[in-house]
PDB file of C-alpha atoms in Angstrom:
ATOM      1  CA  UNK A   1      -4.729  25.638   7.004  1.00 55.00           C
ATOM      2  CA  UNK A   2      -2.324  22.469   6.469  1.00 69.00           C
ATOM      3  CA  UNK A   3       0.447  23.022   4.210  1.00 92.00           C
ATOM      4  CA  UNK A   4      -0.041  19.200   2.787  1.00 95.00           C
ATOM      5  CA  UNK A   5      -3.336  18.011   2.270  1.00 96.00           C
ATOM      6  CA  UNK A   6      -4.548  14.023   1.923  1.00 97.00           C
ATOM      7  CA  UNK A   7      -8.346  12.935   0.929  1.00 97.00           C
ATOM      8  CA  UNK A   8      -9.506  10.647   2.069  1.00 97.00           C
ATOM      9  CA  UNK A   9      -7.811  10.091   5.407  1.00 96.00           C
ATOM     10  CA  UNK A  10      -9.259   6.654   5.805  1.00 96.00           C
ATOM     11  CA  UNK A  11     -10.361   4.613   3.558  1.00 96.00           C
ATOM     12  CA  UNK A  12     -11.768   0.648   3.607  1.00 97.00           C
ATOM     13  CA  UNK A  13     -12.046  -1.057   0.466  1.00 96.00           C
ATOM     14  CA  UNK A  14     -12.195  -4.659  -1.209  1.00 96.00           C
ATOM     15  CA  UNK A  15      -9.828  -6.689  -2.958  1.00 97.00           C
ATOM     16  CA  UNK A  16      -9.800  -5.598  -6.632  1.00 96.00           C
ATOM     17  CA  UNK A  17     -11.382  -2.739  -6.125  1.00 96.00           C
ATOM     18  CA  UNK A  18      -9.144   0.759  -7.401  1.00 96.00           C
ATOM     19  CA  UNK A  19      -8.701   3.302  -5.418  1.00 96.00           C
ATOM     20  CA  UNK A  20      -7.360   7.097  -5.540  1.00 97.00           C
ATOM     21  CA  UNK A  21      -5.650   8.905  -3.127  1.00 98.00           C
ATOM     22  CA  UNK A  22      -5.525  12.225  -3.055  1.00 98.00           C
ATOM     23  CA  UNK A  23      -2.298  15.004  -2.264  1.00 98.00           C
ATOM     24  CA  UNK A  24      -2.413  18.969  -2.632  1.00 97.00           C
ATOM     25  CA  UNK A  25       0.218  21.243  -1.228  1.00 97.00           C
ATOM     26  CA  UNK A  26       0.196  24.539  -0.937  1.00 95.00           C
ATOM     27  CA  UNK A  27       4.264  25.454  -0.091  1.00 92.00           C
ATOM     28  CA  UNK A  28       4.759  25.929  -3.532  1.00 92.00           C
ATOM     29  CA  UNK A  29       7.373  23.246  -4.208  1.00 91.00           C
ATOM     30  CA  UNK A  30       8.345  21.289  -6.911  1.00 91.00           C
ATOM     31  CA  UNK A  31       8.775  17.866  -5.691  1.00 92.00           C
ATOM     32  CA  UNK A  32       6.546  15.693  -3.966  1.00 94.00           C
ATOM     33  CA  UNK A  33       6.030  12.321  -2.734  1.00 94.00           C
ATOM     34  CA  UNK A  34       4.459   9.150  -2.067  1.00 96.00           C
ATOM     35  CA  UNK A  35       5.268   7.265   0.499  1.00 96.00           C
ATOM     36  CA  UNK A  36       3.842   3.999   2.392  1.00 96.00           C
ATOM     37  CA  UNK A  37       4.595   3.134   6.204  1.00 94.00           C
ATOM     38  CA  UNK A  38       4.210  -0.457   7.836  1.00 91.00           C
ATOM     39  CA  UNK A  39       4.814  -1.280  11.552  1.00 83.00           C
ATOM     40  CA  UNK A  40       8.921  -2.377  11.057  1.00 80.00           C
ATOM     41  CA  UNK A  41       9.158  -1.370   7.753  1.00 83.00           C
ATOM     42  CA  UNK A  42       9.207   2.280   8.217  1.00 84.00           C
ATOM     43  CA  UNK A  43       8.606   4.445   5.232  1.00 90.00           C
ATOM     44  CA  UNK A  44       9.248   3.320   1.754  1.00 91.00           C
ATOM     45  CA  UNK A  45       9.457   5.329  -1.527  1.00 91.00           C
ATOM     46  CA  UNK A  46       6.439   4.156  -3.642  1.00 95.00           C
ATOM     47  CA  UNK A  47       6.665   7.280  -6.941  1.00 95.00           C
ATOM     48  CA  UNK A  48       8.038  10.488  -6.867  1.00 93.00           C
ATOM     49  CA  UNK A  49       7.335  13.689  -9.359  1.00 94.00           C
ATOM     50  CA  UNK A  50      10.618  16.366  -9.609  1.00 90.00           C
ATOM     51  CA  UNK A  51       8.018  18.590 -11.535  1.00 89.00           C
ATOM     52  CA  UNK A  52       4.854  18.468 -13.350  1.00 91.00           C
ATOM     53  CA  UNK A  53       6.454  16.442 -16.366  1.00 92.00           C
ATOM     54  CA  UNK A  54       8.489  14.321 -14.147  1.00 92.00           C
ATOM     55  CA  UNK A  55       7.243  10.898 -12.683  1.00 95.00           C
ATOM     56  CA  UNK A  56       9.824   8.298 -11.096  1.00 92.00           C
ATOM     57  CA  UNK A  57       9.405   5.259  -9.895  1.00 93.00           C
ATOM     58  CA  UNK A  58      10.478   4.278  -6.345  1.00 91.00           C
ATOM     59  CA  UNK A  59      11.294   1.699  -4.365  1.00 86.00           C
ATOM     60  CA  UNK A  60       7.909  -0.243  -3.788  1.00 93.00           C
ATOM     61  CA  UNK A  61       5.761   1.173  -7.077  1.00 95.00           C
ATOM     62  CA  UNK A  62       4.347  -2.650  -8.202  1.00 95.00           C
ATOM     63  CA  UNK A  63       0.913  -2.399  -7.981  1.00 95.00           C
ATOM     64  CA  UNK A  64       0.532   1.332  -7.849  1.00 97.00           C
ATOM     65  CA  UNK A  65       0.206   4.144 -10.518  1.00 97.00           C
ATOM     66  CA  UNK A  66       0.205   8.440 -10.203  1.00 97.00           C
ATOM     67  CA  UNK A  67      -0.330  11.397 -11.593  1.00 97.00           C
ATOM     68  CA  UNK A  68       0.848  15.019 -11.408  1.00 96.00           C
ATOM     69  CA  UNK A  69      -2.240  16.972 -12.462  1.00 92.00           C
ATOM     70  CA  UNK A  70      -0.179  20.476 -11.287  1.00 94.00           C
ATOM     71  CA  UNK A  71       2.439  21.651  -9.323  1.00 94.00           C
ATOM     72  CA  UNK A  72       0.019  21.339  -6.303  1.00 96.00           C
ATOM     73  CA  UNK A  73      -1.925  18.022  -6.803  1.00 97.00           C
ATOM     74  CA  UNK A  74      -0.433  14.515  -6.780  1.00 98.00           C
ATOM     75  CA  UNK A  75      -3.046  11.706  -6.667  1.00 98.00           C
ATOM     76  CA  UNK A  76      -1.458   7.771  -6.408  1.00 98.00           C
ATOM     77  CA  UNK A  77      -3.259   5.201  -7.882  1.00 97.00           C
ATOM     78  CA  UNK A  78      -4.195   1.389  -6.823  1.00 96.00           C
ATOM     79  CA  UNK A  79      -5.730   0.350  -9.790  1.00 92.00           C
ATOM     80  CA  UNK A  80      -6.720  -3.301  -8.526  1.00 95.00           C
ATOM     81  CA  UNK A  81      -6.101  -3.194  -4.740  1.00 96.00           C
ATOM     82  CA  UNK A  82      -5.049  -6.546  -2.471  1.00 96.00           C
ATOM     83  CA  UNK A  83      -4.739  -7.005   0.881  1.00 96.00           C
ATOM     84  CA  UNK A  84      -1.133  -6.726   1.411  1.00 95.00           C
ATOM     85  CA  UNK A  85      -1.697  -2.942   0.313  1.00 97.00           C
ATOM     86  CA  UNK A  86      -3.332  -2.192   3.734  1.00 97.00           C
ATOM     87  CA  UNK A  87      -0.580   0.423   4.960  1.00 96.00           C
ATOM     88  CA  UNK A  88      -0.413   4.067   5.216  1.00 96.00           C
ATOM     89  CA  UNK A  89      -0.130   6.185   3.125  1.00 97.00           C
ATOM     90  CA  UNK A  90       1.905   9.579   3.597  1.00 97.00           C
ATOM     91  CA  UNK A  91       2.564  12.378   0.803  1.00 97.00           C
ATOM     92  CA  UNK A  92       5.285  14.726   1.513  1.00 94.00           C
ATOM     93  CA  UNK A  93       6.973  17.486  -0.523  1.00 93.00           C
ATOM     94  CA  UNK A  94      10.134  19.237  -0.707  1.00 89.00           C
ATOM     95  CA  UNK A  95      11.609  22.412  -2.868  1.00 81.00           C
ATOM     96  CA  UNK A  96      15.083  20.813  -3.493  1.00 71.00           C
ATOM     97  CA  UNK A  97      16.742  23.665  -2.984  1.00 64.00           C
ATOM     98  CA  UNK A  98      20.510  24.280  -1.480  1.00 58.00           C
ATOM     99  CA  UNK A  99      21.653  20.894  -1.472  1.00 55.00           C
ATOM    100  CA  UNK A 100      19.036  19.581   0.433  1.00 61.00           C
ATOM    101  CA  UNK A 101      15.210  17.375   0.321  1.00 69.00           C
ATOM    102  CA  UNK A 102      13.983  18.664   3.493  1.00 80.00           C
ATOM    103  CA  UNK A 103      10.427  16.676   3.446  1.00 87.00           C
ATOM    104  CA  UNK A 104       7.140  18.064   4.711  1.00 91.00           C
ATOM    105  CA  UNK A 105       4.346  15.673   5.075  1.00 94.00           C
ATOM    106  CA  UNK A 106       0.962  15.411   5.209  1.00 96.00           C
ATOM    107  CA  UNK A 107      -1.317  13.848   7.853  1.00 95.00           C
ATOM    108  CA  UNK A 108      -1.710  10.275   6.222  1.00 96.00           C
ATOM    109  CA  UNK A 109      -4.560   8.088   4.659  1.00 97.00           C
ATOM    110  CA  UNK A 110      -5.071   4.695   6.552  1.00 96.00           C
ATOM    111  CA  UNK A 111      -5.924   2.274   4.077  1.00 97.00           C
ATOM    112  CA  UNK A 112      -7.637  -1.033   4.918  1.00 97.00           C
ATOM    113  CA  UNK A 113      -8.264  -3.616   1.469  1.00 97.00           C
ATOM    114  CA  UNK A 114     -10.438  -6.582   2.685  1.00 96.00           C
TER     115      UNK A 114
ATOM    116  CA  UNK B   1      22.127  -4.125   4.213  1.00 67.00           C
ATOM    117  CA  UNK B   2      20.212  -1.519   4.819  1.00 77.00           C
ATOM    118  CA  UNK B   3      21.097   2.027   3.888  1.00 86.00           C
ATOM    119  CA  UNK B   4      20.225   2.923   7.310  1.00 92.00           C
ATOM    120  CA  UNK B   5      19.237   1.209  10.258  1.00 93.00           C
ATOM    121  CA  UNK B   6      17.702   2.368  13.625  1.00 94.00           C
ATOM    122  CA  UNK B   7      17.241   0.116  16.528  1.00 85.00           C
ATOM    123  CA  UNK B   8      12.938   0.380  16.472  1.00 79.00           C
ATOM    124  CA  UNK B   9      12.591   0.283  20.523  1.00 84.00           C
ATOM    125  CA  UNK B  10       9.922   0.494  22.223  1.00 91.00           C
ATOM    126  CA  UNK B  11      11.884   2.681  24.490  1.00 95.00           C
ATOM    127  CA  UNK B  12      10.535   3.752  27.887  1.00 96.00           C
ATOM    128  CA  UNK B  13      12.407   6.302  30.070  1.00 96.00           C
ATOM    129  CA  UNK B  14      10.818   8.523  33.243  1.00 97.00           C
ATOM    130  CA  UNK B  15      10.316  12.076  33.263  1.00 97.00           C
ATOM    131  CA  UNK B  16      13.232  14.073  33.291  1.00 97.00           C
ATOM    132  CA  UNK B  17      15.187  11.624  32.118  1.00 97.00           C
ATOM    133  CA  UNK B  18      17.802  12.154  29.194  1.00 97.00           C
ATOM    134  CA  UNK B  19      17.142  10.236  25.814  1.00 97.00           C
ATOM    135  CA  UNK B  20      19.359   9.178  23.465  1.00 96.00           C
ATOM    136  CA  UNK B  21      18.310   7.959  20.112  1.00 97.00           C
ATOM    137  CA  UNK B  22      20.609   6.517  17.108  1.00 96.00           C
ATOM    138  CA  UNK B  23      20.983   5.716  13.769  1.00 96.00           C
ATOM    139  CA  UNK B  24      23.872   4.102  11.918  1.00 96.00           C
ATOM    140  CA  UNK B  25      24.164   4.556   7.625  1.00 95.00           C
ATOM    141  CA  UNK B  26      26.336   2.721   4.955  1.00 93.00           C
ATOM    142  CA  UNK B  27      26.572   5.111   2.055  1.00 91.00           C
ATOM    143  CA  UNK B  28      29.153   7.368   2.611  1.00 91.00           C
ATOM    144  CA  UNK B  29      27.906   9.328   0.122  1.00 89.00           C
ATOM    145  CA  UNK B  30      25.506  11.240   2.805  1.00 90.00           C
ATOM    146  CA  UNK B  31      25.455  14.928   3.871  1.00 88.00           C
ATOM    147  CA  UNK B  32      22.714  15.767   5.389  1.00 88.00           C
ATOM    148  CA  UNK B  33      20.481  14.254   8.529  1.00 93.00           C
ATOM    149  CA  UNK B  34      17.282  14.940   9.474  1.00 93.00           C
ATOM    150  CA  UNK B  35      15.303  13.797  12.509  1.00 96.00           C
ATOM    151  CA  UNK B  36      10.890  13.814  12.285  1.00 95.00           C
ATOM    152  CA  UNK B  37       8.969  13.420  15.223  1.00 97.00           C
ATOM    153  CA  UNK B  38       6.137  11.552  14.440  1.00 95.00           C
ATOM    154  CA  UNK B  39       2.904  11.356  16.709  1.00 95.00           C
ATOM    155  CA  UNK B  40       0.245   8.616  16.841  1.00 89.00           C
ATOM    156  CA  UNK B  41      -1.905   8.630  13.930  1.00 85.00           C
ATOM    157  CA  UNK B  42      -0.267  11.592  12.292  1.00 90.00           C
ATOM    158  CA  UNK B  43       2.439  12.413   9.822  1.00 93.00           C
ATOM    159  CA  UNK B  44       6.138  13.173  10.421  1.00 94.00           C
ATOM    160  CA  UNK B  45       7.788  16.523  11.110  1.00 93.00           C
ATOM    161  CA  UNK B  46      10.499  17.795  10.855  1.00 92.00           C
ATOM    162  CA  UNK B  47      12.883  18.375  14.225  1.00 94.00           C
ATOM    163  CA  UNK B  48      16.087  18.536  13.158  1.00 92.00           C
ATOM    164  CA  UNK B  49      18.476  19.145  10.431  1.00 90.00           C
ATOM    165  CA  UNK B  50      22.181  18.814  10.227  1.00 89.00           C
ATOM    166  CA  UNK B  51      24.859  19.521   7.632  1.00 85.00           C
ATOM    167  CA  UNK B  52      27.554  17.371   7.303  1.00 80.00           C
ATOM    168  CA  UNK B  53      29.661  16.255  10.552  1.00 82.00           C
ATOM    169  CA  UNK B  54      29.053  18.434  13.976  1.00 85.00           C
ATOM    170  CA  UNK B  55      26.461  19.260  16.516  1.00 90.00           C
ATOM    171  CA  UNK B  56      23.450  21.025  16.397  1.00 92.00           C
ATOM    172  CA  UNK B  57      21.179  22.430  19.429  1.00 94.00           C
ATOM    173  CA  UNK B  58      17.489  23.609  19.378  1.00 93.00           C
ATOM    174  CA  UNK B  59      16.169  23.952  22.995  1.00 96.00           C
ATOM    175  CA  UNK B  60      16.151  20.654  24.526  1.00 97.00           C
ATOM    176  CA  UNK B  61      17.287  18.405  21.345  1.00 97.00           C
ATOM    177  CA  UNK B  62      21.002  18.296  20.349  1.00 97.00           C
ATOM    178  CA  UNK B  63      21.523  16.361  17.230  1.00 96.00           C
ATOM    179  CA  UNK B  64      24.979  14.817  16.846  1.00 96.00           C
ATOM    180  CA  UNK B  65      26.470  13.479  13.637  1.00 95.00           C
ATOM    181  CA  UNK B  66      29.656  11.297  13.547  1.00 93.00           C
ATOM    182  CA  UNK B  67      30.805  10.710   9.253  1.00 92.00           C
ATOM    183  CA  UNK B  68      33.598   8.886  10.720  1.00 92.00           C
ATOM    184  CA  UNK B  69      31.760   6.186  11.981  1.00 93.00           C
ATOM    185  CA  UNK B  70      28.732   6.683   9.886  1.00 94.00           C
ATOM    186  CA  UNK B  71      26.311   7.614  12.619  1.00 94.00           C
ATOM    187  CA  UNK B  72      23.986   9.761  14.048  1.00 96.00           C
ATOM    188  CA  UNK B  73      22.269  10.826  17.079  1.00 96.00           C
ATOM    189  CA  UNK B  74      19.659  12.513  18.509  1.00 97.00           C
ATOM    190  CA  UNK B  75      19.636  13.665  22.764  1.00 97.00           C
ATOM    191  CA  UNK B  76      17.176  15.060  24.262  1.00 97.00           C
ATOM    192  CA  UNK B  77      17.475  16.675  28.114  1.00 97.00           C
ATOM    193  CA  UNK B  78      15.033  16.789  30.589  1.00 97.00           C
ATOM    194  CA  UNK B  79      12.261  14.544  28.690  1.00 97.00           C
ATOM    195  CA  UNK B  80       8.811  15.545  28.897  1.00 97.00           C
ATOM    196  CA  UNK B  81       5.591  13.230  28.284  1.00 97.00           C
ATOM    197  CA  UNK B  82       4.406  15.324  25.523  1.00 97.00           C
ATOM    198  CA  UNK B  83       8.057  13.995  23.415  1.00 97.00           C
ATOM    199  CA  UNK B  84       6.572  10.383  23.503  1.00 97.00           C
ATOM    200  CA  UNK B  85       6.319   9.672  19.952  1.00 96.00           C
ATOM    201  CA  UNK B  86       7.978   7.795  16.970  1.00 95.00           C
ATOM    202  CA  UNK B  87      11.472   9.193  15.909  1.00 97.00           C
ATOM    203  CA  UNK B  88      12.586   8.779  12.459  1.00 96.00           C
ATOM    204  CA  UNK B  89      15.999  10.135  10.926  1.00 95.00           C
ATOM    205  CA  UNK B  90      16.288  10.576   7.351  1.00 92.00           C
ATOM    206  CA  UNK B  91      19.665  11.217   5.674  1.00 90.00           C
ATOM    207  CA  UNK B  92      20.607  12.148   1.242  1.00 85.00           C
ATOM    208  CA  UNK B  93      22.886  13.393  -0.549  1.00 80.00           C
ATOM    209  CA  UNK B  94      23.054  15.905  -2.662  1.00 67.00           C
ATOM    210  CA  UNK B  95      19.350  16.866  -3.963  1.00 62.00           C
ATOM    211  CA  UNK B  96      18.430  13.275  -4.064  1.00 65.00           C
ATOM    212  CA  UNK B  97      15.250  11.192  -2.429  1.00 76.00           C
ATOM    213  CA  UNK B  98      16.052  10.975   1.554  1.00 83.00           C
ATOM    214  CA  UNK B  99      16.201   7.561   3.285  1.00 89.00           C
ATOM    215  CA  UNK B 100      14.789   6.878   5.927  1.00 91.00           C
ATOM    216  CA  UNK B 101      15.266   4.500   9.172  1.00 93.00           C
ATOM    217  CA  UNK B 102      12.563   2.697  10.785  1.00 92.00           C
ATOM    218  CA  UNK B 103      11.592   4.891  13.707  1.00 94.00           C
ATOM    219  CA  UNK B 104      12.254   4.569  17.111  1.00 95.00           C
ATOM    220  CA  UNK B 105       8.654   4.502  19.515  1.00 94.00           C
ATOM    221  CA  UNK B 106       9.495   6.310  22.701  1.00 96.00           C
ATOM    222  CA  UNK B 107       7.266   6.897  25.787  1.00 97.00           C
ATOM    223  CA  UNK B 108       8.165   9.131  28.413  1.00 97.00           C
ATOM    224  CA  UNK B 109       6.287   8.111  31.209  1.00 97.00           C
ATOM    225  CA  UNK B 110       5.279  10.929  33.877  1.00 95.00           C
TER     226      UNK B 110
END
């Protein structure tokens, strides 16, 4: 079984519609991860959670909400989606252990707003 | 500026062939690099990490990091089709979020 899990993996919705996206883990970290990727943009921050009771905001969160229901599940949030939110969508997770943020993600959600 | 930039390709080399694949950073601040492999329609993975300045070798892929010159590469010897993906490097400091380049699409062409 995958490590990093991510429901749905695609997804096609409307303009103003909100949608959930879904994120379990089971490595046991801490810290996970949401990330977006667009063609020449590469992968940008959107929130990150250092533990249950820990949200930040990254670079791109405008538009976008999460939550950290346990150390396992982290769900982000469009709550009114546009178009320019077509992307996709990666969660990843790390123990941030030793010095280091080693990142293991999951197999994407394709998301397409109309 | 970026914190790090990667030159995003498309880069198309034959079989056999050796690859080389680069990054350059700003922030002097970072310690560690990372290089994912990323397929089509998947997520990234992780290939290789590296500690500070030096070189590090796993099989076919040597990873090469330069803090002088604030850059970083990634070789890799006798290419093989099944290597044509996306290559990312990542780079932090510290126990802080990882940045990460744009990705560099390779195809290795039989």
């Amino acid at each position: 079984d995958a490590d990093v899990t991510q429901t749905p993996r695609n997804r096609i919705t409307k303009t103003g519609k909100r949608i959930m996206l879904e994120c379990s883990q089971t490595k046991g970290h801490d810290r996970m991860y949401w990330y977006r990727q667009d063609p020449g943009l590469g992968l940008r921050l959107i929130y990150y959670s250092f533990d249950v009771k820990d949200i930040n905001k990254g670079e791109i969160s405008d538009g976008y909400s999460v939550s950290r229901q346990a150390q396992a599940k982290f769900s982000l949030s469009l709550e009114s989606a546009i178009p320019n939110q077509t992307a996709l969508y990666f969660c990843a997770t790390s123990d941030g252990g030793q010095g280091t943020d080693t990142q293991y993600f999951g197999p994407g959600t394709r998301l397409t707003v109309l | 500026q970026k914190e790090v930039e990667q030159d995003p390709g498309p880069l198309s080399v034959p079989e056999g062939a050796i690859v080389s694949l680069n990054c350059t950073y700003s922030n002097s601040a970072f310690q560690y690099f990372m290089w994912y492999r990323q397929y089509s329609r998947k997520g990234p993975e992780l290939l290789m990490y590296t500690y500070s300045s030096g070189n590090k070798e796993d099989g076919r892929f040597t990873a090469q990091v330069d803090k002088s010159s604030k850059y970083i590469s990634l070789f890799i010897r006798d290419s093989q089709p099944s290597d044509s993906a996306t290559y990312l490097c990542a780079m932090g400091a510290g126990a802080n979020n990882l940045f990460f380049g744009t990705g560099t699409r390779l195809t290795v062409i039989p």
